[in-house]
XYZ file of C-alpha atoms in Angstrom:
542
model
C 9.703 2.461 32.359
C 12.500 5.236 33.381
C 15.187 5.732 30.815
C 18.682 6.654 31.613
C 20.510 9.791 32.122
C 21.420 11.315 28.573
C 25.178 11.754 29.427
C 25.292 7.647 29.269
C 26.502 6.286 26.137
C 26.238 2.744 25.084
C 27.442 1.707 21.577
C 25.056 -0.094 19.666
C 27.198 -0.701 16.411
C 30.749 -1.469 15.777
C 32.346 0.945 15.224
C 30.172 2.900 17.647
C 28.121 5.696 16.278
C 28.875 9.483 17.405
C 27.494 10.207 20.893
C 24.889 12.553 19.434
C 21.058 12.221 19.374
C 18.379 14.352 18.674
C 16.158 15.987 21.177
C 13.235 18.436 21.657
C 13.459 22.039 22.218
C 11.195 24.518 23.775
C 9.038 24.461 20.502
C 9.600 20.955 19.614
C 12.524 21.623 17.575
C 15.866 19.577 17.928
C 19.317 20.197 19.055
C 21.914 17.646 20.108
C 23.180 16.249 23.226
C 26.210 18.361 23.571
C 24.067 20.947 24.362
C 22.260 21.603 27.804
C 19.566 19.007 27.898
C 16.958 18.077 30.765
C 17.056 14.339 32.023
C 14.960 11.890 30.229
C 11.425 12.050 30.516
C 9.690 9.883 32.798
C 7.058 7.082 31.569
C 4.624 9.171 32.961
C 5.752 12.248 31.336
C 5.953 10.497 27.717
C 2.285 9.217 28.252
C 1.197 12.769 28.867
C 3.140 13.931 26.041
C 1.975 11.181 23.368
C -1.710 11.589 24.198
C -2.037 14.153 21.465
C -0.060 12.149 18.896
C -1.754 9.122 19.671
C -5.199 10.315 19.460
C -4.363 11.873 16.261
C -2.983 8.811 14.892
C -5.898 6.756 16.634
C -8.620 8.979 14.106
C -6.090 8.705 11.109
C -6.534 4.898 11.624
C -10.328 5.025 12.259
C -10.341 6.984 8.797
C -8.428 4.371 6.886
C -10.634 1.294 8.057
C -13.738 3.567 7.458
C -12.894 3.992 3.878
C -12.262 0.220 3.299
C -15.610 -0.670 4.642
C -17.622 2.370 2.844
C -15.652 1.926 -0.428
C -18.607 0.239 -2.113
C -21.313 2.549 -1.030
C -19.190 5.657 -1.970
C -18.288 4.426 -5.094
C -22.084 3.411 -5.851
C -23.272 6.731 -4.760
C -21.421 8.424 -7.515
C -21.715 5.371 -9.942
C -18.136 4.761 -10.414
C -16.844 1.398 -8.860
C -13.945 1.390 -11.631
C -12.599 4.524 -9.502
C -12.557 2.533 -6.212
C -8.662 1.969 -6.449
C -8.464 5.848 -6.516
C -10.111 6.088 -3.381
C -7.310 4.457 -1.250
C -4.385 5.331 -3.853
C -4.921 9.153 -3.775
C -4.598 9.331 0.198
C -1.550 6.954 -0.048
C 0.035 8.620 -2.987
C -0.281 11.694 -0.501
C 1.299 9.923 2.434
C 4.116 8.471 0.543
C 5.133 12.150 -1.096
C 5.050 13.636 2.523
C 6.354 11.077 4.720
C 10.180 11.366 3.434
C 10.071 15.020 3.675
C 8.518 15.197 7.401
C 12.095 13.627 9.160
C 14.243 16.470 8.274
C 11.732 19.325 7.952
C 10.629 18.764 11.594
C 14.157 18.091 12.663
C 14.670 21.672 11.412
C 11.445 23.487 12.597
C 10.174 20.948 15.361
C 7.785 18.111 15.941
C 5.234 20.255 17.411
C 5.057 22.697 14.597
C 4.884 19.675 12.382
C 2.432 17.660 14.063
C -0.096 20.782 14.288
C 0.193 21.651 10.772
C -0.562 17.772 9.744
C -3.550 17.760 12.101
C -5.137 20.833 10.289
C -4.397 19.711 7.123
C -5.989 16.082 7.907
C -9.339 18.009 9.467
C -9.251 20.052 6.143
C -8.819 16.886 3.982
C -12.292 15.222 5.764
C -13.915 18.328 5.212
C -13.569 18.461 1.723
C -14.586 14.472 1.318
C -17.732 14.971 3.776
C -18.858 18.014 1.463
C -17.581 16.582 -2.062
C -20.434 16.770 -4.756
C -18.393 14.675 -7.375
C -16.044 11.628 -6.708
C -13.082 13.921 -7.946
C -13.587 16.445 -5.288
C -13.839 13.477 -2.832
C -10.663 11.998 -4.549
C -8.761 15.529 -3.994
C -10.230 15.423 -0.314
C -8.585 12.272 0.127
C -4.992 13.623 -1.244
C -5.368 16.610 1.460
C -6.287 13.924 4.056
C -3.487 11.894 3.227
C -0.829 14.571 3.264
C -2.022 15.193 7.170
C -2.448 11.768 7.816
C 0.959 10.937 6.509
C 2.448 13.563 8.545
C 0.813 12.687 11.626
C 2.126 8.927 11.503
C 5.393 9.830 10.567
C 6.086 12.492 13.347
C 4.333 10.472 16.208
C 7.003 7.998 15.516
C 9.694 10.402 15.594
C 8.970 11.652 19.034
C 8.757 7.727 20.657
C 12.614 7.780 18.906
C 13.394 11.236 20.418
C 12.172 9.945 23.890
C 12.955 6.169 24.609
C 15.828 3.561 24.036
C 16.036 1.293 21.572
C 15.265 -1.967 23.692
C 12.040 -0.254 25.050
C 11.312 1.007 21.497
C 9.681 -2.067 20.455
C 7.477 -1.735 23.600
C 6.039 1.752 22.793
C 5.760 0.913 19.218
C 3.621 -1.958 20.143
C 1.849 0.313 22.139
C 1.199 2.656 19.305
C 0.218 0.069 17.134
C -2.344 -1.264 19.515
C -3.818 2.267 19.452
C -3.934 2.426 15.953
C -5.296 -1.507 15.897
C -8.345 -0.309 18.211
C -8.951 2.602 15.964
C -8.768 0.569 13.048
C -11.485 -1.925 14.517
C -13.690 0.604 15.672
C -13.505 2.475 12.279
C -14.915 -0.486 10.190
C -17.884 -1.100 12.355
C -18.578 2.666 13.225
C -18.343 3.488 9.504
C -20.551 0.797 8.285
C -23.171 1.821 11.292
C -23.165 5.343 10.451
C -23.679 4.728 6.684
C -26.666 2.434 7.281
C -28.091 4.935 9.811
C -27.320 8.033 8.227
C -25.028 8.338 5.141
C -20.974 7.942 4.581
C -20.332 11.625 4.549
C -21.196 12.011 8.270
C -18.167 9.796 8.978
C -15.837 12.154 7.739
C -17.314 15.130 9.685
C -17.315 13.365 12.848
C -13.283 12.877 12.752
C -12.745 16.800 12.541
C -13.577 17.822 16.082
C -11.629 14.837 17.622
C -8.550 15.956 15.567
C -8.919 19.606 16.491
C -8.849 18.461 20.240
C -5.781 16.586 19.839
C -3.971 19.383 18.158
C -4.871 21.377 21.008
C -3.471 18.961 23.487
C -0.461 18.420 21.240
C 0.339 22.369 21.432
C 0.332 22.553 24.905
C 2.397 19.490 25.984
C 5.261 19.034 23.390
C 7.026 21.777 25.229
C 10.675 20.117 26.545
C 13.218 22.835 27.616
C 16.304 22.926 25.417
C 18.591 25.161 23.556
C 17.430 27.120 20.460
C 18.434 25.887 16.990
C 18.255 29.029 14.947
C 15.702 31.009 13.657
C 14.074 32.400 10.679
C 16.902 32.427 7.764
C 19.322 30.190 9.289
C 16.388 27.574 9.355
C 15.369 28.286 5.702
C 19.212 27.670 4.511
C 19.267 23.922 6.256
C 16.227 22.631 3.925
C 17.124 20.781 0.985
C 14.891 22.254 -1.270
C 15.869 20.567 -4.566
C 16.189 17.304 -3.036
C 12.426 17.876 -1.559
C 10.787 18.624 -4.743
C 12.684 16.262 -6.654
C 11.408 13.566 -4.409
C 8.058 14.544 -3.979
C 7.956 14.931 -7.661
C 9.301 11.306 -7.957
C 6.846 9.860 -5.649
C 3.864 11.522 -6.847
C 4.512 10.825 -10.741
C 5.426 7.458 -10.014
C 2.238 6.568 -8.081
C -0.200 8.515 -10.180
C 0.961 6.690 -13.379
C 0.931 3.373 -12.051
C -2.408 3.954 -10.228
C -3.951 5.452 -13.441
C -2.162 2.631 -15.824
C -4.599 -0.003 -16.586
C -7.280 1.238 -13.971
C -8.888 4.356 -14.906
C -7.223 4.933 -18.204
C -4.992 2.894 -20.752
C -1.465 2.415 -20.605
C -1.032 4.675 -23.773
C -2.828 7.812 -21.920
C -0.942 10.986 -21.878
C -1.244 10.716 -18.093
C 0.880 7.533 -18.107
C 3.223 8.462 -20.880
C 4.046 11.866 -19.092
C 4.147 10.968 -15.460
C 6.254 7.719 -15.502
C 9.032 9.495 -17.485
C 8.670 12.394 -15.595
C 9.258 10.382 -12.230
C 12.602 8.666 -13.761
C 13.690 12.277 -14.554
C 13.014 13.460 -11.194
C 14.551 10.569 -9.638
C 17.786 10.940 -11.188
C 17.580 14.773 -10.186
C 17.059 13.465 -6.631
C 19.893 11.014 -6.257
C 22.438 13.634 -7.703
C 21.285 16.224 -5.557
C 21.581 14.111 -2.351
C 24.961 12.817 -3.433
C 26.725 15.672 -4.803
C 25.051 19.030 -3.756
C 22.544 18.839 -0.512
C 24.360 20.079 2.751
C 21.656 18.226 4.830
C 20.173 15.507 2.521
C 16.544 15.062 3.115
C 17.588 11.127 2.988
C 21.029 10.404 3.040
C 21.099 7.674 0.451
C 24.181 5.822 1.804
C 21.730 4.622 4.794
C 19.854 2.900 2.053
C 22.948 0.866 1.077
C 22.752 -1.069 4.417
C 21.471 -4.346 4.104
C 19.307 -4.299 7.351
C 17.850 -0.840 6.423
C 17.271 -2.218 2.844
C 15.611 -5.196 3.815
C 13.523 -3.420 6.412
C 12.059 -0.994 3.931
C 11.354 -3.432 1.150
C 9.661 -5.905 3.759
C 7.432 -3.009 4.668
C 6.629 -1.924 1.367
C 5.816 -5.554 0.038
C 3.967 -6.367 3.516
C 1.845 -3.298 3.393
C 0.959 -4.034 -0.437
C -0.509 -7.191 0.192
C -1.747 -6.446 3.497
C -3.997 -2.824 2.524
C -5.040 -4.565 -0.762
C -6.662 -7.178 0.998
C -8.083 -4.760 3.416
C -9.827 -3.347 0.379
C -10.689 -6.048 -1.682
C -11.775 -8.427 1.237
C -15.080 -6.481 1.710
C -15.840 -6.895 -1.722
C -15.781 -10.547 -1.165
C -18.061 -10.392 1.814
C -20.346 -8.116 0.123
C -20.857 -10.745 -2.715
C -21.807 -13.106 0.099
C -24.627 -10.624 0.811
C -23.368 -8.943 4.143
C -24.313 -5.377 4.928
C -21.585 -2.548 5.601
C -22.327 -2.932 9.314
C -21.505 -6.707 9.372
C -18.584 -6.376 7.109
C -17.000 -3.795 9.598
C -17.674 -6.339 12.359
C -15.907 -9.033 10.524
C -12.644 -6.649 10.043
C -12.540 -6.165 13.801
C -10.357 -9.671 14.340
C -7.643 -8.068 11.864
C -7.486 -5.072 14.019
C -6.949 -6.979 17.253
C -4.545 -9.271 15.572
C -2.381 -6.462 14.718
C -2.588 -4.700 18.105
C -1.872 -7.830 20.089
C 0.856 -9.509 17.874
C 2.686 -5.953 18.166
C 2.301 -5.229 21.763
C 3.785 -9.088 22.394
C 6.193 -8.645 19.870
C 7.322 -5.483 21.793
C 7.720 -7.306 25.003
C 9.617 -10.021 23.463
C 11.895 -7.443 22.018
C 12.311 -5.752 25.405
C 12.985 -9.050 27.019
C 15.412 -11.011 24.463
C 16.924 -7.488 22.827
C 16.793 -9.193 19.512
C 14.262 -9.109 16.460
C 15.561 -11.304 13.722
C 14.006 -14.718 14.285
C 10.727 -12.822 15.210
C 10.806 -11.151 11.794
C 10.987 -14.418 10.089
C 8.097 -16.051 12.133
C 5.944 -12.727 11.371
C 6.272 -13.638 7.290
C 5.451 -17.111 7.886
C 2.555 -16.454 9.952
C 1.273 -14.074 7.197
C 1.863 -16.402 4.279
C -0.152 -19.152 5.859
C -2.918 -16.788 6.587
C -3.181 -15.530 3.121
C -2.890 -19.289 1.694
C -6.104 -19.893 3.587
C -7.973 -16.668 2.228
C -6.951 -18.039 -1.421
C -9.366 -21.019 -0.873
C -12.442 -18.772 0.024
C -15.660 -19.278 -2.102
C -19.010 -17.461 -2.004
C -19.843 -20.535 0.001
C -17.409 -20.126 2.580
C -18.907 -20.323 5.788
C -18.751 -17.186 8.191
C -15.965 -18.120 10.648
C -12.899 -18.587 8.236
C -12.774 -14.803 7.183
C -12.658 -13.879 10.908
C -9.843 -16.416 11.515
C -7.697 -15.657 8.762
C -7.882 -12.337 8.712
C -6.859 -12.332 12.494
C -3.704 -14.672 11.389
C -2.437 -12.466 8.736
C -2.651 -9.414 10.953
C -0.741 -11.244 13.570
C 2.143 -11.559 11.052
C 1.966 -7.747 9.926
C 1.886 -6.280 13.556
C 4.893 -7.983 14.370
C 6.611 -7.123 11.068
C 5.516 -3.463 11.969
C 7.669 -3.722 15.303
C 10.773 -5.686 13.833
C 11.417 -3.916 10.820
C 11.611 -0.428 12.391
C 13.573 -2.083 15.143
C 15.824 -3.283 12.168
C 16.315 0.146 10.842
C 16.986 2.183 13.929
C 19.457 -0.365 15.278
C 21.546 0.074 12.001
C 21.871 4.082 12.019
C 23.504 6.375 14.081
C 20.924 8.569 16.508
C 21.006 11.648 14.649
C 19.673 9.693 11.469
C 16.834 7.797 13.067
C 14.305 10.344 12.014
C 14.924 10.693 8.205
C 15.607 6.922 8.320
C 11.938 6.323 9.663
C 11.118 8.693 6.959
C 12.251 6.480 4.417
C 10.593 3.822 5.822
C 7.075 5.275 6.061
C 7.772 6.360 2.390
C 8.741 2.690 1.402
C 5.222 1.623 3.452
C 3.164 4.088 1.712
C 4.595 3.571 -1.807
C 4.032 -0.015 -1.360
C 0.702 0.369 -0.276
C -0.246 2.343 -3.302
C 1.221 0.038 -5.777
C -0.373 -2.855 -4.176
C -3.856 -1.479 -4.187
C -3.285 -0.247 -7.587
C -1.899 -3.653 -8.812
C -4.948 -5.377 -6.938
C -7.358 -2.931 -8.834
C -5.621 -3.668 -12.262
C -5.860 -7.515 -11.674
C -9.701 -7.126 -10.280
C -10.689 -4.836 -13.222
C -9.120 -7.046 -16.083
C -10.185 -10.500 -14.747
C -13.738 -9.245 -13.636
C -14.226 -7.988 -17.217
C -12.791 -11.040 -19.059
C -14.904 -13.260 -16.902
C -18.298 -11.413 -17.419
C -18.062 -11.299 -20.854
C -17.070 -15.088 -20.833
C -20.481 -15.572 -18.835
C -22.586 -12.681 -19.912
C -21.261 -12.359 -23.328
C -24.322 -13.640 -25.342
C -27.369 -11.650 -23.656
C -28.826 -8.950 -25.180
C -27.234 -5.442 -24.607
C -24.348 -7.368 -22.992
C -21.745 -4.472 -23.220
C -23.993 -2.145 -21.334
C -24.872 -4.581 -18.668
C -21.259 -5.513 -18.138
C -20.180 -1.818 -17.961
C -23.077 -1.497 -15.459
C -21.885 -4.412 -13.192
C -18.275 -3.096 -13.337
C -19.384 0.494 -12.269
C -21.702 -0.370 -9.617
C -21.919 -3.827 -7.801
C -25.279 -3.453 -6.623
C -26.712 -3.724 -10.121
C -26.274 -7.656 -9.868
C -28.968 -7.346 -7.233
C -31.408 -6.633 -9.977
C -30.467 -9.404 -12.595
C -32.496 -12.377 -13.205
C -31.622 -15.450 -10.721
C -29.477 -17.424 -13.604
C -27.624 -14.090 -14.625
C -27.244 -13.208 -11.110
C -25.473 -16.327 -10.121
C -23.063 -16.042 -13.156
C -22.202 -12.580 -12.292
C -21.547 -13.492 -9.058
C -18.973 -16.438 -10.132
C -17.189 -13.747 -12.349
C -16.971 -11.118 -9.156
C -15.659 -14.311 -7.064
C -12.950 -15.033 -9.849
C -11.604 -11.514 -9.813
C -11.668 -11.452 -5.921
C -9.673 -14.593 -5.729
C -7.347 -13.300 -8.462
C -6.421 -10.198 -5.920
C -5.736 -13.062 -3.119
C -3.296 -14.794 -4.984
C -1.639 -11.691 -5.836
C -1.511 -10.668 -2.396
C -0.072 -14.132 -1.396
C 2.624 -13.553 -3.957
C 3.305 -10.123 -2.396
C 3.729 -11.688 0.997
C 6.289 -14.160 -0.566
C 8.509 -11.394 -1.473
C 8.069 -9.848 1.867
C 9.777 -12.672 3.115
C 12.480 -12.862 0.823
C 13.533 -9.254 1.835
C 13.270 -10.382 5.558
C 16.122 -12.476 5.068
C 18.163 -9.549 4.309
C 17.891 -8.387 7.988
C 20.848 -8.768 10.339
C 20.242 -9.424 14.071
C 21.485 -7.012 16.218
C 21.256 -6.750 20.334
C 19.560 -3.805 21.059
C 20.704 -1.070 23.770
C 18.722 -0.767 27.085
C 20.308 3.130 27.575
C 19.036 6.019 25.392
C 22.046 6.974 23.170
C 22.234 10.523 23.250
């Protein structure tokens, strides 16, 4: 694919946007097309440049699927199954907090610098996890890794928008999602195998050298010559400090309160009563700052008023809430059926394959037709059908339905990833593509955290209620039930009759989570209807 010369301008919207977009400077910084710029990179050069970002994103995908597979062994090693939601939420809270900042900051300081920093932070977080002596140090490591991983995913996406036209953007997004899908598939199996052979700590250590290799490649390849865009103080003055701090505070306090409330602490706990009101206050500060005071807003809020932008962001939020909750709680269902971590990882592979194949095919369909709306609707219908089948699972479900259903719902999710980002990018001017992509990632990560938290709250409450219904009459019921809630492996040591009752309670709690995920998928379909179809340009708009 050879993209067009940057002097060619094809209007996408009516009225057409300003013929101006961002390109990379020598250090990965950005400038505008009315400066001296080189010809658009060839397909080969795009591949060479994207090896580092794709490798970093691949490792981050491996990491996320490893965590899903190893969630039970990790929490069991610390005797803290009730802290399972934090294992995932900590990572995605950090993701959500850093991603909306990464667009504007890498516009100012450059994609290369931002991606290198994100890689280093991600590697540091994995080292903290590998060396953790308590569950809270491990969770802190997930926060640090989440900051790095969030930056990696977002900045790699910005680079694609910098380099290829919208009509080809879906194809490249499909390639990226295929790489992520392979990483997710390998990660689940690899994580389970390493845990069964060594222990879960080794899974974190193995990611560090690969991340550092990607960092070195990125540093030496993202060097596209262009004019400089200011140095030192001139760049510092462009940063929306108050907007950045208030948005970061809003997301962290909101997700902290929602993740903790009803899961690890009660809704009347000080951490909830302080964090949720603080999130509202900081949100109001952020809105006022972006609308009235910021010269270069971290996220231009008027962009979110566009129906396609709002629909795309909310579709991503609810789809991700459903899909990632399923990724973390389907393994618990499989564990209740008696599968080892390695076998659970094998059963997650079809989902990763489904996401990869569907996203790639969706990209080529969009490249051929230039349209994405009907494809987006179809993706949500496919997802809902798959989730409806999962809701029928029982402990006696045979081995093949989880393979098939997981594959189906990830086909729907893979198409959604491609169509929603195209809906956003086609609705804004080229100069706003990085910041609106940041907003999309923020919605996706926020939805993921809230989905996992809601699933954790549902699981814990239903499990506790059902255990009391079935085991409340035995001696030392309170102690036994609490031990089961904290560590599922305790069930293996129960008498056969009590074990069967405990498994029934466990399955009832998992099924409640499945129905929640189905409802979230339904909401994603509703918001998809807000998106307006547009024919995508085949030329690079500068």
